[in-house]
Coordinates of C-alpha atoms in Angstrom, one line a residue:
M1 CA 0.0 0.0 0.0
P2 CA 1.2 3.5 -0.7
E3 CA 2.1 5.7 2.3
V4 CA -0.9 7.9 3.4
Q5 CA -0.2 11.6 3.4
I6 CA -1.2 13.1 6.8
P7 CA -2.2 16.8 6.9
K8 CA 0.0 19.2 8.8
F9 CA -0.9 22.6 10.2
K10 CA 0.7 25.8 11.5
K11 CA 0.5 26.2 15.2
D12 CA -1.5 29.5 14.8
T13 CA -4.7 29.1 16.9
L14 CA -8.1 30.9 16.7
N15 CA -10.9 30.5 19.2
I16 CA -14.6 30.7 18.0
V17 CA -15.4 32.7 21.1
D18 CA -13.3 35.6 19.8
F19 CA -15.5 35.6 16.7
G20 CA -18.7 36.0 18.7
A21 CA -19.7 32.4 19.5
V22 CA -21.8 32.2 22.7
P23 CA -22.1 28.8 24.4
N24 CA -25.0 27.2 26.3
T25 CA -27.7 29.1 24.4
E26 CA -29.8 28.5 21.3
A27 CA -28.1 31.4 19.6
L28 CA -26.6 30.2 16.4
C29 CA -22.8 30.2 16.2
T30 CA -22.8 29.5 12.5
K31 CA -21.2 32.8 11.5
A32 CA -18.6 32.8 14.2
I33 CA -17.4 29.3 13.4
N34 CA -17.3 29.8 9.7
D35 CA -15.6 33.3 10.1
A36 CA -12.9 31.7 12.2
I37 CA -12.4 28.9 9.7
A38 CA -12.2 31.4 6.8
K39 CA -9.8 33.7 8.5
C40 CA -7.6 30.8 9.6
S41 CA -7.5 29.5 6.0
N42 CA -6.9 32.9 4.5
S43 CA -4.0 33.5 6.9
G44 CA -2.2 30.4 5.8
G45 CA -3.9 27.8 8.0
G46 CA -3.7 26.6 11.5
V47 CA -6.1 25.5 14.3
V48 CA -9.7 26.7 15.0
V49 CA -10.7 25.7 18.6
I50 CA -14.2 24.9 19.8
P51 CA -13.9 25.0 23.6
P52 CA -16.1 23.1 26.1
G53 CA -19.8 24.1 26.1
L54 CA -23.0 23.5 24.2
W55 CA -22.8 25.2 20.8
T56 CA -25.8 25.5 18.4
T57 CA -24.9 26.0 14.8
G58 CA -26.0 25.8 11.2
P59 CA -23.8 24.2 8.4
I60 CA -20.0 24.4 9.1
K61 CA -18.0 25.0 5.9
M62 CA -14.5 23.6 6.1
K63 CA -11.5 25.4 4.3
S64 CA -8.1 24.2 3.2
N65 CA -5.3 24.1 5.8
V66 CA -7.6 24.2 8.8
N67 CA -7.8 21.8 11.7
L68 CA -11.1 22.2 13.5
H69 CA -10.2 21.1 17.0
T70 CA -12.8 20.3 19.6
K71 CA -12.0 20.3 23.3
N72 CA -13.3 17.7 25.7
G73 CA -16.8 18.8 26.8
A74 CA -17.6 20.5 23.5
F75 CA -21.0 19.5 22.2
I76 CA -21.8 20.9 18.8
S77 CA -25.5 20.6 18.0
F78 CA -26.7 21.4 14.5
T79 CA -29.9 23.3 14.4
N80 CA -33.2 21.6 13.5
D81 CA -34.2 24.8 11.6
V82 CA -34.3 23.4 8.0
K83 CA -34.2 27.0 6.7
Q84 CA -30.5 27.1 7.6
Y85 CA -29.7 24.4 5.1
K86 CA -29.8 25.6 1.5
L87 CA -30.6 23.3 -1.4
I88 CA -27.5 22.6 -3.5
E89 CA -26.4 20.3 -6.3
S90 CA -24.9 17.4 -4.4
Y91 CA -24.6 13.7 -4.3
F92 CA -26.4 10.8 -2.5
E93 CA -26.2 7.0 -2.9
G94 CA -23.8 7.4 -5.8
N95 CA -25.7 9.8 -8.0
K96 CA -25.8 13.6 -8.6
V97 CA -28.9 15.0 -6.9
I98 CA -30.3 18.1 -5.3
R99 CA -29.9 17.8 -1.5
C100 CA -29.7 20.1 1.5
E101 CA -26.3 21.4 2.6
S102 CA -24.6 19.0 5.0
P103 CA -24.0 20.0 8.6
I104 CA -20.3 19.7 7.9
M105 CA -19.1 20.1 4.3
G106 CA -16.0 20.7 2.2
I107 CA -15.5 20.7 -1.6
G108 CA -12.2 20.7 -3.4
L109 CA -10.1 21.2 -0.3
E110 CA -6.6 20.1 0.8
N111 CA -5.0 19.6 4.1
I112 CA -8.0 19.6 6.5
A113 CA -8.8 18.0 9.8
I114 CA -11.5 17.6 12.5
T115 CA -9.9 16.5 15.7
G116 CA -10.2 16.4 19.5
E117 CA -12.8 14.9 21.9
G118 CA -15.9 16.9 21.0
I119 CA -19.3 15.6 19.9
F120 CA -21.0 16.7 16.7
D121 CA -24.8 16.0 16.8
G122 CA -26.7 16.2 13.5
N123 CA -30.2 16.5 15.0
G124 CA -31.2 13.7 12.6
G125 CA -34.6 13.2 14.3
A126 CA -35.8 16.5 12.7
W127 CA -35.1 15.0 9.2
R128 CA -35.5 11.2 9.2
P129 CA -38.7 9.2 8.6
V130 CA -39.3 6.4 11.1
K131 CA -40.9 3.0 10.4
I132 CA -43.4 1.7 13.0
G133 CA -41.7 -1.7 13.1
K134 CA -38.5 -0.2 14.5
M135 CA -40.0 1.3 17.6
T136 CA -41.9 0.0 20.7
A137 CA -45.5 0.9 21.0
G138 CA -44.7 3.5 23.6
Q139 CA -42.0 5.1 21.5
W140 CA -44.3 5.2 18.5
D141 CA -47.0 6.9 20.5
E142 CA -44.6 9.6 21.8
L143 CA -43.3 10.2 18.3
I144 CA -46.8 10.7 16.9
K145 CA -47.6 13.1 19.7
S146 CA -44.6 15.2 18.8
G147 CA -46.2 16.2 15.5
G148 CA -45.3 15.2 12.0
V149 CA -47.3 13.4 9.3
L150 CA -48.2 9.7 9.0
S151 CA -48.1 7.7 5.7
K152 CA -51.4 6.6 4.3
N153 CA -51.0 3.1 5.7
G154 CA -50.0 4.6 9.1
K155 CA -46.7 2.7 9.2
I156 CA -44.2 5.5 8.5
W157 CA -43.9 8.8 10.4
Y158 CA -42.5 11.9 8.6
P159 CA -41.3 15.0 10.4
S160 CA -43.2 17.4 8.1
E161 CA -45.6 17.7 5.2
G162 CA -42.7 18.4 2.8
A163 CA -40.9 15.3 3.9
Y164 CA -44.1 13.3 3.5
M165 CA -44.7 14.7 0.0
G166 CA -41.1 14.1 -1.1
N167 CA -41.3 10.5 -0.2
E168 CA -44.9 9.3 -0.5
E169 CA -46.2 11.4 -3.4
K170 CA -43.3 11.7 -5.8
N171 CA -45.6 11.8 -8.8
K172 CA -46.6 15.3 -7.6
L173 CA -43.1 16.6 -7.5
P174 CA -41.6 18.7 -10.4
K175 CA -40.6 16.4 -13.3
T176 CA -37.3 18.3 -13.6
A177 CA -36.0 19.1 -10.2
T178 CA -34.2 22.4 -9.5
V179 CA -33.0 24.2 -6.4
E180 CA -36.0 26.6 -6.7
N181 CA -38.9 24.2 -7.3
M182 CA -37.8 21.6 -4.7
E183 CA -37.7 24.1 -1.9
P184 CA -41.2 23.1 -0.5
Y185 CA -39.9 19.5 -0.2
K186 CA -36.4 20.1 1.1
Q187 CA -37.0 18.2 4.3
A188 CA -37.2 15.1 2.2
L189 CA -33.8 15.8 0.7
R190 CA -31.8 14.8 3.8
P191 CA -28.1 15.4 3.6
V192 CA -25.2 13.3 4.8
M193 CA -23.8 14.7 8.0
V194 CA -20.1 15.0 7.0
S195 CA -19.7 15.5 3.3
L196 CA -16.2 15.9 2.0
V197 CA -16.0 15.9 -1.9
N198 CA -12.9 16.0 -4.0
C199 CA -10.6 16.7 -1.0
K200 CA -7.0 15.6 -0.5
K201 CA -5.2 14.9 2.8
I202 CA -8.0 14.5 5.3
L203 CA -7.7 13.7 9.0
L204 CA -10.7 12.9 11.2
D205 CA -9.5 11.9 14.7
G206 CA -10.9 11.4 18.1
V207 CA -14.3 13.1 17.8
T208 CA -17.8 11.7 17.9
F209 CA -20.2 12.1 15.0
Q210 CA -23.8 11.1 15.9
N211 CA -27.5 11.5 15.0
S212 CA -27.0 12.2 11.3
P213 CA -29.9 13.2 8.9
A214 CA -28.9 10.4 6.5
W215 CA -25.4 8.8 6.1
N216 CA -23.0 9.9 8.8
V217 CA -19.5 10.3 7.4
N218 CA -19.1 10.3 3.6
P219 CA -15.8 11.1 1.9
L220 CA -16.4 11.2 -1.8
M221 CA -13.7 11.2 -4.5
C222 CA -11.1 12.0 -1.9
E223 CA -7.5 11.0 -1.6
H224 CA -5.2 10.3 1.4
V225 CA -7.9 9.8 4.0
T226 CA -7.1 9.1 7.6
L227 CA -9.9 8.2 10.0
S228 CA -8.8 7.3 13.5
N229 CA -10.3 6.9 17.0
L230 CA -13.7 8.0 15.9
T231 CA -17.0 7.2 17.5
I232 CA -19.9 7.1 15.0
R233 CA -23.4 6.7 16.4
N234 CA -26.9 6.7 15.2
A235 CA -30.2 5.4 16.6
W236 CA -30.8 1.8 15.6
Y237 CA -34.0 2.8 13.9
S238 CA -32.4 5.6 11.9
Q239 CA -33.4 5.5 8.2
N240 CA -30.3 5.5 5.9
G241 CA -28.3 5.8 9.1
D242 CA -25.0 4.4 7.7
G243 CA -21.8 5.0 9.8
L244 CA -19.0 5.5 7.3
D245 CA -19.3 5.5 3.5
L246 CA -16.0 5.6 1.7
E247 CA -17.1 6.4 -1.9
S248 CA -14.7 6.5 -4.9
C249 CA -11.8 7.3 -2.6
R250 CA -8.1 6.4 -3.0
I251 CA -5.4 5.7 -0.4
G252 CA -6.3 5.8 3.3
T253 CA -6.6 4.2 6.6
V254 CA -9.5 3.6 9.1
K255 CA -8.2 2.6 12.5
N256 CA -9.6 2.1 16.0
C257 CA -13.1 3.4 15.3
R258 CA -16.3 2.5 17.1
F259 CA -19.7 2.2 15.3
D260 CA -23.2 1.8 16.6
V261 CA -25.6 2.8 13.8
G262 CA -29.0 2.3 12.1
D263 CA -27.7 0.9 8.8
D264 CA -24.4 -0.4 7.5
A265 CA -21.3 0.5 9.6
I266 CA -18.1 0.5 7.5
C267 CA -19.3 0.8 3.9
I268 CA -17.1 0.7 0.7
K269 CA -18.8 2.2 -2.4
S270 CA -18.0 3.8 -5.8
G271 CA -21.1 5.1 -7.5
K272 CA -24.3 3.6 -8.8
D273 CA -25.1 2.1 -12.3
K274 CA -24.3 4.1 -15.4
E275 CA -23.2 7.3 -13.5
G276 CA -20.8 5.3 -11.4
R277 CA -19.3 3.5 -14.3
E278 CA -18.8 6.7 -16.2
R279 CA -17.2 8.3 -13.2
G280 CA -14.9 5.3 -13.2
K281 CA -13.3 6.0 -9.8
P282 CA -12.9 2.9 -7.6
T283 CA -12.4 2.9 -3.9
E284 CA -8.9 1.4 -3.6
L285 CA -5.8 1.1 -1.5
F286 CA -7.3 1.3 2.0
V287 CA -6.2 -0.4 5.2
I288 CA -9.0 -0.8 7.8
T289 CA -8.0 -2.2 11.2
D290 CA -8.9 -2.4 14.9
C291 CA -12.5 -1.4 14.6
V292 CA -15.6 -2.4 16.7
V293 CA -19.2 -2.5 15.4
Y294 CA -22.2 -2.9 17.6
H295 CA -25.6 -2.5 16.1
A296 CA -25.6 -2.2 12.3
H297 CA -27.2 -3.9 9.3
G298 CA -23.7 -4.9 8.2
G299 CA -20.3 -4.7 10.0
F300 CA -18.0 -4.4 7.0
V301 CA -19.9 -3.9 3.7
I302 CA -19.0 -3.6 0.0
G303 CA -21.8 -2.3 -2.2
S304 CA -24.4 -2.1 -3.3
E305 CA -23.3 1.0 -5.1
M306 CA -20.0 -0.3 -6.4
S307 CA -20.3 0.5 -10.1
G308 CA -16.9 2.2 -10.3
G309 CA -15.2 -0.8 -8.7
V310 CA -13.5 -1.6 -5.3
K311 CA -10.0 -3.1 -5.2
N312 CA -7.0 -3.6 -3.0
I313 CA -8.5 -3.4 0.4
F314 CA -6.8 -4.9 3.5
V315 CA -9.0 -5.5 6.6
K316 CA -7.7 -6.8 9.9
N317 CA -8.9 -7.1 13.5
L318 CA -12.5 -6.2 13.3
T319 CA -15.0 -7.1 16.1
F320 CA -18.8 -7.3 15.5
N321 CA -21.1 -7.6 18.6
G322 CA -24.8 -8.0 17.9
T323 CA -24.4 -6.7 14.3
D324 CA -27.2 -7.9 12.0
C325 CA -24.7 -9.3 9.4
G326 CA -21.0 -9.5 9.7
L327 CA -19.2 -9.3 6.4
R328 CA -21.6 -8.2 3.7
F329 CA -21.1 -8.0 -0.1
K330 CA -24.0 -6.9 -2.2
S331 CA -24.9 -5.8 -5.7
V332 CA -27.4 -6.5 -8.5
R333 CA -27.4 -6.9 -12.2
G334 CA -27.3 -3.5 -13.8
R335 CA -24.6 -2.1 -11.5
G336 CA -21.5 -3.4 -13.3
G337 CA -18.1 -2.8 -11.6
A338 CA -15.6 -5.2 -10.2
V339 CA -14.8 -5.9 -6.6
E340 CA -11.4 -7.6 -6.4
N341 CA -8.3 -8.1 -4.3
I342 CA -9.9 -8.0 -0.9
W343 CA -7.9 -9.4 2.1
M344 CA -9.6 -9.9 5.5
E345 CA -8.1 -11.5 8.6
D346 CA -8.7 -11.7 12.3
V347 CA -12.4 -11.0 12.4
K348 CA -14.4 -11.8 15.5
M349 CA -18.2 -11.9 15.7
N350 CA -20.6 -12.5 18.5
N351 CA -24.4 -12.9 18.4
I352 CA -25.0 -12.2 14.7
P353 CA -28.8 -12.3 14.0
T354 CA -28.4 -13.3 10.3
D355 CA -25.3 -14.3 8.3
A356 CA -21.7 -14.1 9.5
I357 CA -20.6 -13.8 5.8
N358 CA -23.0 -13.0 3.0
F359 CA -22.7 -12.4 -0.8
N360 CA -25.9 -11.3 -2.4
L361 CA -25.9 -10.5 -6.1
Y362 CA -29.7 -10.0 -6.1
Y363 CA -29.8 -7.0 -3.8
F364 CA -33.0 -4.9 -4.5
G365 CA -33.6 -7.4 -7.4
K366 CA -36.5 -9.8 -7.9
A367 CA -36.7 -12.4 -5.1
I368 CA -35.1 -15.7 -6.0
D369 CA -36.9 -18.9 -5.1
E370 CA -34.8 -21.4 -3.0
D371 CA -35.5 -25.0 -2.3
P372 CA -36.3 -25.0 1.5
E373 CA -34.4 -28.3 2.0
T374 CA -31.3 -27.6 0.0
G375 CA -31.1 -24.0 -0.8
E376 CA -30.6 -24.7 -4.5
M377 CA -31.9 -21.9 -6.8
T378 CA -32.3 -21.9 -10.5
V379 CA -31.6 -18.6 -12.2
E380 CA -31.6 -17.8 -15.9
S381 CA -28.2 -16.9 -17.2
M382 CA -27.9 -13.5 -19.0
P383 CA -25.3 -12.1 -21.4
I384 CA -22.2 -10.5 -19.8
T385 CA -22.2 -6.7 -20.4
E386 CA -20.8 -3.7 -18.7
E387 CA -23.8 -3.9 -16.3
T388 CA -22.7 -7.3 -15.0
P389 CA -21.2 -7.0 -11.4
S390 CA -18.1 -9.1 -10.6
F391 CA -16.8 -10.2 -7.2
K392 CA -13.5 -12.1 -7.2
N393 CA -10.1 -12.6 -5.6
M394 CA -10.9 -12.4 -1.9
Y395 CA -9.1 -14.0 1.0
F396 CA -10.6 -14.6 4.5
K397 CA -8.3 -15.8 7.3
N398 CA -8.9 -16.3 11.0
I399 CA -12.6 -15.8 11.2
Y400 CA -14.2 -16.6 14.5
V401 CA -18.0 -16.5 15.1
N402 CA -19.8 -17.2 18.4
G403 CA -23.4 -17.5 17.2
A404 CA -25.0 -16.6 13.9
R405 CA -28.1 -17.7 12.0
Q406 CA -26.0 -18.9 9.1
A407 CA -22.2 -19.3 8.7
L408 CA -21.8 -18.4 5.1
K409 CA -24.2 -17.7 2.2
I410 CA -23.1 -17.0 -1.3
M411 CA -25.8 -16.1 -4.0
G412 CA -23.9 -15.5 -7.2
I413 CA -25.2 -15.1 -10.7
P414 CA -24.8 -17.8 -13.3
E415 CA -23.1 -15.6 -16.0
M416 CA -20.6 -14.3 -13.4
P417 CA -20.2 -16.5 -10.4
V418 CA -18.5 -15.2 -7.3
E419 CA -14.9 -16.4 -8.1
N420 CA -11.6 -17.2 -6.4
L421 CA -12.4 -17.0 -2.7
Q422 CA -10.2 -18.6 0.0
F423 CA -11.4 -19.3 3.5
K424 CA -8.8 -20.4 6.0
N425 CA -8.8 -21.0 9.8
M426 CA -12.5 -20.5 10.6
I427 CA -14.4 -21.5 13.8
I428 CA -18.1 -20.8 13.4
R429 CA -21.0 -21.6 15.6
S430 CA -24.3 -21.1 13.8
E431 CA -27.8 -22.4 13.3
K432 CA -27.2 -23.1 9.6
G433 CA -24.1 -24.0 7.7
I434 CA -22.4 -23.0 4.5
Q435 CA -24.5 -22.5 1.3
I436 CA -23.0 -21.6 -2.1
N437 CA -25.0 -21.0 -5.3
Y438 CA -23.1 -20.0 -8.4
G439 CA -19.6 -19.9 -7.0
S440 CA -16.3 -20.8 -8.7
K441 CA -12.7 -21.6 -7.5
I442 CA -13.6 -21.5 -3.8
D443 CA -11.2 -23.1 -1.3
F444 CA -11.9 -24.0 2.3
E445 CA -9.1 -25.0 4.6
N446 CA -9.1 -25.8 8.3
I447 CA -12.8 -25.1 9.0
D448 CA -14.6 -26.0 12.2
L449 CA -18.3 -25.6 11.8
R450 CA -20.6 -26.1 14.9
L451 CA -24.3 -26.2 14.1
D452 CA -26.8 -25.4 16.9
K453 CA -29.7 -27.0 14.9
P454 CA -29.7 -30.2 12.8
G455 CA -29.4 -29.5 9.1
I456 CA -27.0 -29.5 6.1
A457 CA -23.4 -28.5 7.0
V458 CA -22.4 -27.6 3.5
S459 CA -24.7 -27.1 0.5
L460 CA -23.2 -26.5 -3.0
S461 CA -25.2 -25.8 -6.1
N462 CA -24.3 -24.9 -9.6
S463 CA -20.7 -24.3 -8.6
Q464 CA -17.3 -25.3 -10.0
N465 CA -13.8 -26.0 -8.6
I466 CA -14.7 -26.1 -4.9
N467 CA -12.2 -27.6 -2.5
V468 CA -13.2 -28.4 1.1
I469 CA -10.0 -29.4 2.9
S470 CA -9.4 -30.1 6.6
F471 CA -13.1 -29.6 7.3
K472 CA -14.9 -30.8 10.4
S473 CA -18.4 -30.1 11.7
S474 CA -20.8 -31.1 14.5
G475 CA -24.5 -31.0 15.0
E476 CA -25.6 -31.6 11.4
N477 CA -27.8 -34.4 10.1
Q478 CA -26.4 -34.2 6.6
L479 CA -22.7 -33.4 6.0
F480 CA -22.8 -32.4 2.3
W481 CA -25.5 -31.7 -0.2
I482 CA -24.4 -31.1 -3.8
G483 CA -26.7 -30.3 -6.6
G484 CA -27.1 -28.2 -9.8
V485 CA -26.5 -29.5 -13.3
S486 CA -23.6 -27.1 -13.9
T487 CA -21.7 -28.3 -10.8
K488 CA -18.2 -29.6 -11.6
N489 CA -14.9 -30.6 -9.9
I490 CA -15.8 -30.8 -6.2
A491 CA -13.1 -32.1 -3.8
L492 CA -14.0 -33.0 -0.2
K493 CA -11.5 -33.9 2.5
P494 CA -12.9 -34.1 6.0
N495 CA -10.8 -33.9 9.1
G496 CA -10.8 -36.4 11.9
K497 CA -13.3 -38.9 10.6
K498 CA -13.6 -41.2 7.6
M499 CA -16.2 -40.1 5.1
T500 CA -18.1 -42.1 2.4
F501 CA -20.5 -41.1 -0.2
D502 CA -23.3 -41.9 2.3
D503 CA -22.3 -38.6 3.9
V504 CA -22.8 -36.8 0.6
K505 CA -26.2 -36.4 -0.9
M506 CA -26.0 -35.4 -4.5
L507 CA -27.6 -35.5 -7.9
K508 CA -26.9 -38.7 -9.8
S509 CA -26.0 -36.7 -12.9
I510 CA -23.0 -35.0 -11.2
K511 CA -21.7 -37.9 -9.1
D512 CA -18.5 -38.2 -11.2
E513 CA -17.8 -34.5 -10.5
V514 CA -17.4 -35.2 -6.7
K515 CA -14.3 -36.7 -5.2
I516 CA -13.6 -37.7 -1.6
I517 CA -10.0 -37.4 -0.8
E518 CA -8.7 -39.8 1.9

């Protein structure tokens, strides 16, 4: 990996109090903070200090060569007055769109930092819709009493009429959106909390980012990104409440960060569909280490917006505790893009409600029917085009899972199977075992699978060149199930006990493709 360039700053220090900021009131400090940042940058750079206290502000606009440093005890609360956030041409979920200004934003900057021990709170509850299924009955009643508008079916709460219209009655919105004609619906155009676009040499260190309107921290098309010692928090019910979204970025590190969020935690993205492919900027050359994820939909995630590609990512020493899904890879036909050269090791998971490791190439696509006994699915093959997503060349080593619904599930597509994966040194306790549909060149070595419920330990369907070496399991009532007319070249070598073809249930037509190695 190339060396990451760390921003450096002059020692010159400015304090926002000297620019008129008043703590512990509802008086907006927006002008004071931004004036201090602007003066610091115009004077050649340095440090802008936010001292201890409660500070209420509108959007903070970063400038080059400025370190915005927060002292312990500084709580920066972004106002819930939507009028303070102008509509601008921006980005969201991989595409150019009109959105509100982000609480913290920077475009085309170099040598910037946000550091210290302070807390930035995005007041996301004033922006986000809430689904009834994500709250207790008491919480839901309190939310309705606070105001807002319910959807027609009464299952989604919106903070305002504009937010309701922008989400529920899109057919009534202007056909060609502009900054002017979308003003009545701006509360539906929720911004990411920290938006850094086309910036170089970024440092975010030590602070807490929480309660974001949409995604939390989103570097986009940036280079030399250092994120360390961060705490990133969102309510578990927060809609689009991602933690970190690295999007079309090059060269960086993410180290010693903590996540407890309402959607995916550590997300690697690179644009969506045609726009992402035309941008052609992969996220690449990142080292991600020593992070902990609590609640999140996915702990470490690639996709689903990965149309510009993701490559050369090294991940080590992650811990997931109660995270919905551990390692999550997702896309769908139409995205295109290649995800390749991903190395992951020393990952620990505890109490995972769904899959420890999941590949889903049908995300947001038509539901695929699976045989309830075997998991086999039959999917029509399609021509390979620039819209065909590709996941290949990934290495997983030292994966330990103490409780999951399923150990590993791979749902590839027939025209472009998930290819060249290696799994080595894994101990997994789960209810269900390993299931692979449309995979190719996948090796398992030194696997210890412990099933909490009787079932199939390993299910392979329509896959080729699969080697299961030094494998042992317990708790299953069927060791291997192998099906799919396109299945070829399967090698099985259990560890610790003699295996016969009685332990392998398979289609008769592919029996010659399965070998048991003594």
